[in-house]
Amino acid sequence: MAHDVMVIGAGIVGISTAIHLLRRGQSVVLVDKNRPGLETSFGNAGIIQREGVRPHAFPRDLATLMQVGLQMSTAARYDPLALPRFAPALMRYWWESSPGHYAHVVKSYAPLIARSIEEHADLIAASGAEDLVVKKGWFLIFRSERALRDEAAKAKTDLELYDIHHRVVDGSEFAQIEPDLRETLAGAIHWTDPWTIRNPGALVGKYFDLFTSMGGEFLAGEAKGLEQDGDGWSASIEGKRYRARQAVITLGPWAPDVLDPLGYRLPLFVKRGYHMHYKPEDGATLNNWMIDAEVGYCLAPMDMGIRLTTGAEFAMRDAAPTPIQLGKAERVARALFPLGERLDPQPWKGARPCTPDMMPIIGPAPRHRGLWVGVGHAHHGFTLGPATGHLLAQAMTGEKPSIDIRPFAMERFGTV
């Protein structure tokens, strides 16, 4: 075998997996048709969401469903022509979001998200990326007192159950924290545990540099025709065949391109998202990351400018961009904060890989020896990349994973 492991997909999950495999003495080749970290790992809000024990559930209240259904929501929109393709996964998403099922999801998900900060901290220190990190949490802002009270009650429960820390900040205090806001808010939940990153793409680049400095090999090209080859795996990359003892698929929304031909029809779907950077007007300063809870967008002070990221667009992965949400969010955000000119020539578009039960797939493929998968992280791919990579490397090399990964097994979907 030319390598012990072939990692297909060089986003944050793939790079993290490759690093942890190298640490365990494995020879690793990392494969991607694009520059590492350029896709979904690049265009996120830059928050390591330690508080995110509750993944994004399908809305079940009539008011929200009506808003989304009538395309009035800023947080979520859909392409009507894509709905027939999405329907089976969305129906299961709705089912898994019922109170009983969702409670089980949260219980399984919490131990994974609990590892997010410590796993990033490990790779940040090893890659020398401390200058990209801000360790003062982020703010979930509210326009109504009732919504703030409801979220504060949930936050109190999460503190008691999952040791997630927060402060409730009233409107007057928040106006002092962010004095350049144009509107007065009801207040905010200050999640104090998470870290934020001033340039997510640069952080993934630092992790990739760490991988290469450890002796990892990178191949630029699309891995085609992945198949079992004797006692290992082989794939064609730029016309040349490469072999490895094991293969791991960390391709995010592109995973079906490799897994479908092997007979794994996973119920993956995408939530697309957009971002744009802005120059602040008149010397205004945004001091903190904040998510507008009742509208559905994030403002983040990044190296490239103030980044506005959108909510979820349910559309086909490769369909043409439709940055309608960005326009809606931008209008609301400009009323809240003095955003100036756009700094990017066009909005960035990415695709979040999602599963109907809101949890990633981490572990072995059940019908093929030596084939592993780490995909489906939805809104938390950036947060969970290092944790997933560590768990995969442990399992692939015969170690007992740091947490039980059985809840994330592919077999739970019953389609494999």
XYZ file of C-alpha atoms in Angstrom:
416
model
C 0.000 0.000 0.000
C 1.251 3.478 -0.887
C -0.486 4.905 2.207
C -2.233 3.657 5.295
C -5.203 6.014 4.811
C -6.700 8.025 1.972
C -8.789 10.926 3.286
C -11.158 12.202 0.593
C -12.279 15.754 1.336
C -10.025 18.523 2.665
C -12.402 20.602 4.708
C -11.997 21.001 8.437
C -13.280 17.459 9.134
C -10.909 15.848 6.654
C -7.862 17.858 7.698
C -8.533 17.188 11.383
C -8.941 13.467 10.714
C -5.689 13.421 8.761
C -3.769 15.187 11.560
C -4.986 12.755 14.204
C -4.124 9.793 11.980
C -0.604 11.138 11.457
C -0.249 11.465 15.218
C -0.987 7.753 15.434
C 1.790 6.842 13.045
C -0.371 6.412 9.947
C 0.805 7.531 6.507
C -1.932 9.733 5.076
C -2.809 11.167 1.681
C -5.448 13.923 1.690
C -7.396 14.424 -1.549
C -9.545 17.303 -2.753
C -10.301 18.896 -6.093
C -10.142 22.354 -4.472
C -7.714 24.149 -2.235
C -8.103 22.863 1.361
C -10.749 24.641 3.414
C -12.176 26.594 0.487
C -15.732 25.251 0.592
C -18.117 24.945 3.569
C -15.281 25.321 6.088
C -14.550 28.783 4.683
C -17.916 30.531 4.724
C -19.270 30.207 8.244
C -19.864 32.532 11.189
C -16.563 31.560 12.795
C -18.093 30.442 16.102
C -16.935 27.302 17.927
C -20.384 26.684 19.374
C -19.800 24.921 22.666
C -23.294 26.000 23.663
C -24.884 24.273 20.658
C -26.214 21.146 22.337
C -29.575 21.733 20.661
C -29.183 21.298 16.890
C -31.504 23.232 14.581
C -34.875 21.469 14.694
C -37.632 21.608 12.096
C -40.076 24.324 13.225
C -43.318 22.973 14.624
C -45.233 26.143 15.521
C -47.810 27.314 12.998
C -46.606 30.932 12.837
C -43.068 29.961 11.822
C -44.308 27.338 9.361
C -46.588 29.918 7.722
C -43.738 32.422 7.466
C -41.451 29.892 5.815
C -44.190 28.444 3.624
C -45.129 31.867 2.278
C -41.441 32.780 1.739
C -41.716 35.588 4.305
C -38.958 34.333 6.603
C -35.430 35.720 6.575
C -34.081 32.727 8.509
C -35.239 30.079 6.023
C -36.408 29.877 2.430
C -36.822 27.116 -0.149
C -36.759 26.474 -3.857
C -40.233 25.110 -4.766
C -38.798 23.128 -7.680
C -36.441 21.298 -5.313
C -39.100 20.260 -2.792
C -39.997 16.938 -4.462
C -36.353 15.845 -4.125
C -36.186 17.051 -0.521
C -39.582 15.770 0.618
C -38.607 12.358 2.100
C -35.699 13.806 4.088
C -37.736 16.815 5.217
C -40.560 14.570 6.426
C -38.127 12.587 8.529
C -36.514 15.847 9.713
C -39.957 16.981 10.897
C -40.526 13.613 12.623
C -37.163 13.620 14.375
C -37.889 17.162 15.624
C -40.909 16.011 17.654
C -40.351 16.555 21.400
C -39.695 12.913 22.242
C -37.300 12.257 19.383
C -35.583 15.611 19.795
C -34.856 14.964 23.476
C -33.038 11.777 22.456
C -31.094 13.687 19.781
C -29.933 16.290 22.295
C -28.876 13.617 24.777
C -26.757 11.907 22.112
C -25.421 15.143 20.648
C -24.339 16.842 23.885
C -21.217 14.699 24.561
C -19.943 15.447 21.039
C -20.441 19.207 21.177
C -18.893 19.224 24.668
C -15.548 18.306 23.065
C -15.570 21.214 20.603
C -13.446 23.762 22.492
C -10.823 21.362 23.810
C -10.355 19.716 20.408
C -9.953 23.064 18.632
C -7.656 24.289 21.415
C -5.362 21.333 20.762
C -5.047 22.065 17.036
C -4.876 25.843 17.527
C -1.883 25.432 19.832
C -0.204 22.872 17.582
C -0.665 25.029 14.462
C 0.275 28.353 16.068
C -3.089 29.932 15.257
C -3.711 31.712 18.573
C -3.800 35.134 16.886
C -7.035 34.174 15.103
C -8.931 33.332 18.296
C -11.206 35.558 20.405
C -12.218 34.046 23.743
C -15.143 36.142 24.918
C -18.183 34.247 23.658
C -20.966 35.660 21.501
C -24.395 37.278 21.879
C -27.816 35.974 20.881
C -29.809 39.207 20.589
C -33.555 39.705 21.044
C -36.020 42.381 20.058
C -38.845 41.254 22.366
C -38.804 40.741 26.129
C -40.883 37.583 25.841
C -38.482 35.893 23.426
C -35.558 36.851 25.664
C -37.277 35.358 28.726
C -38.049 32.125 26.869
C -34.443 31.738 25.736
C -33.133 32.586 29.215
C -35.225 29.731 30.634
C -33.689 27.308 28.094
C -30.209 28.627 28.882
C -30.782 28.016 32.594
C -31.723 24.409 31.818
C -28.650 23.963 29.634
C -26.455 25.261 32.456
C -27.945 22.730 34.854
C -27.845 19.769 32.445
C -24.793 20.432 30.302
C -22.655 22.952 32.227
C -22.990 25.621 29.511
C -22.433 29.104 30.903
C -24.196 32.325 29.997
C -25.262 35.773 31.159
C -28.589 37.479 30.543
C -27.903 41.026 29.391
C -30.647 43.654 29.357
C -31.078 46.237 26.628
C -29.328 49.077 28.421
C -26.230 46.998 29.191
C -26.089 45.712 25.639
C -26.229 49.283 24.356
C -23.040 49.930 26.346
C -21.402 46.758 25.011
C -22.279 47.744 21.417
C -22.624 51.551 21.475
C -22.775 51.937 17.684
C -26.066 50.067 17.272
C -28.857 52.133 15.719
C -31.702 50.326 17.489
C -32.513 49.555 21.117
C -32.913 45.860 21.801
C -34.691 43.980 24.571
C -31.399 42.305 25.491
C -29.267 39.278 24.771
C -28.017 35.926 25.980
C -24.245 36.122 26.269
C -22.900 32.613 25.698
C -19.568 32.865 27.491
C -17.989 29.447 26.762
C -17.627 29.568 22.951
C -14.615 30.900 21.101
C -14.849 32.917 17.912
C -12.433 33.018 14.974
C -11.529 36.197 13.091
C -10.886 34.320 9.841
C -12.279 30.756 9.648
C -10.641 30.043 6.293
C -7.260 31.091 7.667
C -7.701 28.781 10.672
C -8.399 25.821 8.389
C -5.326 26.877 6.393
C -3.248 26.768 9.582
C -4.531 23.267 10.313
C -3.603 22.230 6.771
C -0.097 23.657 7.214
C 0.198 21.577 10.378
C -0.831 18.489 8.403
C 1.849 19.039 5.754
C 4.518 19.873 8.363
C 3.835 16.482 9.952
C 4.575 14.700 6.686
C 1.073 14.417 5.269
C 0.676 14.357 1.488
C -1.943 16.382 -0.388
C -3.236 15.527 -3.855
C -5.174 18.160 -5.790
C -7.835 16.477 -7.871
C -11.168 14.705 -7.750
C -11.117 11.156 -6.393
C -12.973 9.057 -8.963
C -13.922 5.408 -8.980
C -13.256 4.652 -5.325
C -13.387 0.886 -4.942
C -12.131 -1.973 -2.853
C -8.801 -3.131 -4.214
C -7.595 -6.371 -2.682
C -7.195 -5.725 1.030
C -7.419 -1.947 0.614
C -8.965 0.870 -1.400
C -8.017 2.664 -4.587
C -9.181 5.727 -6.486
C -8.172 7.549 -9.638
C -6.886 11.102 -9.117
C -5.945 13.143 -12.162
C -5.616 9.974 -14.216
C -3.373 8.112 -11.774
C -4.466 5.300 -9.478
C -3.692 5.622 -5.753
C -4.100 2.913 -3.129
C -4.429 2.896 0.652
C -5.270 0.372 3.325
C -8.268 2.420 4.517
C -10.339 5.262 3.087
C -12.386 7.893 4.898
C -15.001 10.097 3.220
C -15.133 13.642 4.600
C -16.644 15.348 1.555
C -19.520 17.129 3.270
C -22.340 17.752 0.765
C -20.364 15.942 -1.978
C -20.210 12.655 -0.056
C -23.073 11.068 -2.074
C -20.980 11.404 -5.246
C -18.627 8.784 -3.779
C -20.959 6.798 -1.516
C -23.900 6.295 -3.891
C -21.890 4.148 -6.342
C -20.909 1.954 -3.394
C -24.576 1.372 -2.550
C -24.962 3.776 0.387
C -28.070 5.893 -0.246
C -27.934 8.224 2.722
C -30.761 10.720 3.336
C -28.424 13.709 3.111
C -29.743 17.082 2.031
C -28.245 20.562 2.036
C -29.052 23.862 3.656
C -27.310 26.458 1.556
C -26.018 29.684 3.062
C -24.473 32.971 1.936
C -22.133 35.570 3.335
C -20.932 39.042 2.462
C -18.368 41.383 4.053
C -19.007 45.072 4.716
C -17.075 48.148 5.648
C -18.623 49.927 8.647
C -19.845 53.475 8.120
C -18.339 56.524 9.803
C -15.794 54.604 11.873
C -18.423 52.481 13.638
C -17.172 49.404 15.477
C -18.803 46.032 16.020
C -17.185 44.567 19.125
C -18.754 41.106 19.252
C -20.269 38.292 17.237
C -24.049 38.466 17.431
C -26.940 36.468 15.997
C -30.283 38.187 15.526
C -32.470 35.436 16.994
C -35.863 36.644 15.790
C -34.739 37.466 12.254
C -32.102 34.866 11.471
C -28.673 36.159 10.491
C -25.266 36.715 12.099
C -22.962 39.740 12.167
C -19.301 38.977 12.903
C -16.293 41.343 13.095
C -13.745 39.517 10.959
C -10.385 40.370 9.427
C -12.013 40.825 6.009
C -14.680 43.214 7.318
C -17.990 42.696 9.070
C -19.316 39.363 7.844
C -23.055 38.875 7.482
C -24.073 35.219 7.250
C -27.563 34.034 6.367
C -29.835 31.298 7.633
C -30.873 28.211 5.646
C -31.855 27.939 2.001
C -33.388 24.587 1.039
C -32.274 24.104 -2.557
C -30.298 21.673 -4.654
C -26.591 21.653 -3.889
C -25.404 22.765 -7.313
C -28.276 25.070 -8.303
C -27.453 28.648 -9.253
C -27.120 31.114 -6.347
C -30.280 32.909 -5.249
C -29.056 35.318 -2.543
C -32.557 36.559 -1.688
C -32.003 35.854 2.000
C -28.841 37.927 1.975
C -30.756 40.919 0.656
C -33.466 40.526 3.300
C -30.947 40.099 6.115
C -28.852 43.013 4.890
C -31.816 45.394 5.060
C -32.538 44.423 8.670
C -28.859 44.456 9.617
C -28.347 47.952 8.163
C -31.182 49.213 10.347
C -29.443 47.712 13.382
C -25.810 48.607 12.629
C -24.226 51.129 10.209
C -23.014 48.755 7.524
C -21.314 50.549 4.674
C -20.260 49.326 1.250
C -20.039 45.681 0.267
C -16.439 44.466 0.144
C -16.873 41.265 -1.883
C -17.536 41.263 -5.636
C -20.377 38.790 -5.136
C -21.950 36.857 -2.235
C -20.208 33.675 -1.167
C -22.410 30.554 -1.330
C -21.907 27.295 0.518
C -23.859 24.112 1.284
C -24.270 22.643 4.750
C -24.576 18.821 4.648
C -27.528 17.759 6.798
C -29.137 14.559 8.054
C -32.815 14.220 9.023
C -31.990 13.574 12.689
C -29.644 16.599 12.887
C -26.645 14.479 13.918
C -23.532 13.724 11.861
C -22.499 10.347 10.511
C -19.255 9.245 12.187
C -17.902 5.740 11.895
C -17.405 2.729 9.610
C -19.430 1.923 6.517
C -21.263 -1.273 7.465
C -20.754 -3.318 4.274
C -17.160 -2.452 3.367
C -14.136 -3.174 5.484
C -11.758 -0.240 5.794
C -14.240 2.419 4.632
C -15.107 5.208 7.076
C -17.362 8.269 6.961
C -17.441 11.659 8.704
C -20.180 13.828 7.154
C -23.537 15.498 7.876
C -22.560 18.126 10.460
C -25.116 20.695 9.229
C -24.639 24.037 11.026
C -21.829 22.706 13.246
C -19.205 21.471 10.806
C -16.705 24.161 11.764
C -17.424 23.573 15.447
C -17.150 19.780 15.323
C -14.431 19.197 12.716
C -11.564 18.550 15.160
C -13.728 16.461 17.505
C -14.973 14.313 14.634
C -11.458 13.897 13.257
C -10.138 12.739 16.627
C -12.945 10.223 17.107
C -12.519 8.815 13.607
C -8.760 8.448 14.010
C -9.235 6.662 17.323
C -11.754 4.216 15.875
C -9.737 3.631 12.687
C -6.606 2.706 14.613
C -8.299 0.413 17.108
C -8.477 2.812 20.055
C -11.606 3.215 22.115
C -13.143 6.553 21.046
C -13.295 9.270 23.697
C -17.094 9.154 23.559
C -19.562 6.554 22.336
C -19.909 7.039 18.572
C -22.680 4.473 18.119
C -25.421 7.156 18.061
C -23.727 8.553 14.933
C -23.562 5.251 13.047
C -24.671 5.114 9.435
C -26.930 2.129 10.145
C -29.404 4.266 12.077
C -31.029 5.371 8.819
C -31.992 1.854 7.801
C -30.974 2.499 4.173
C -27.631 0.772 4.160
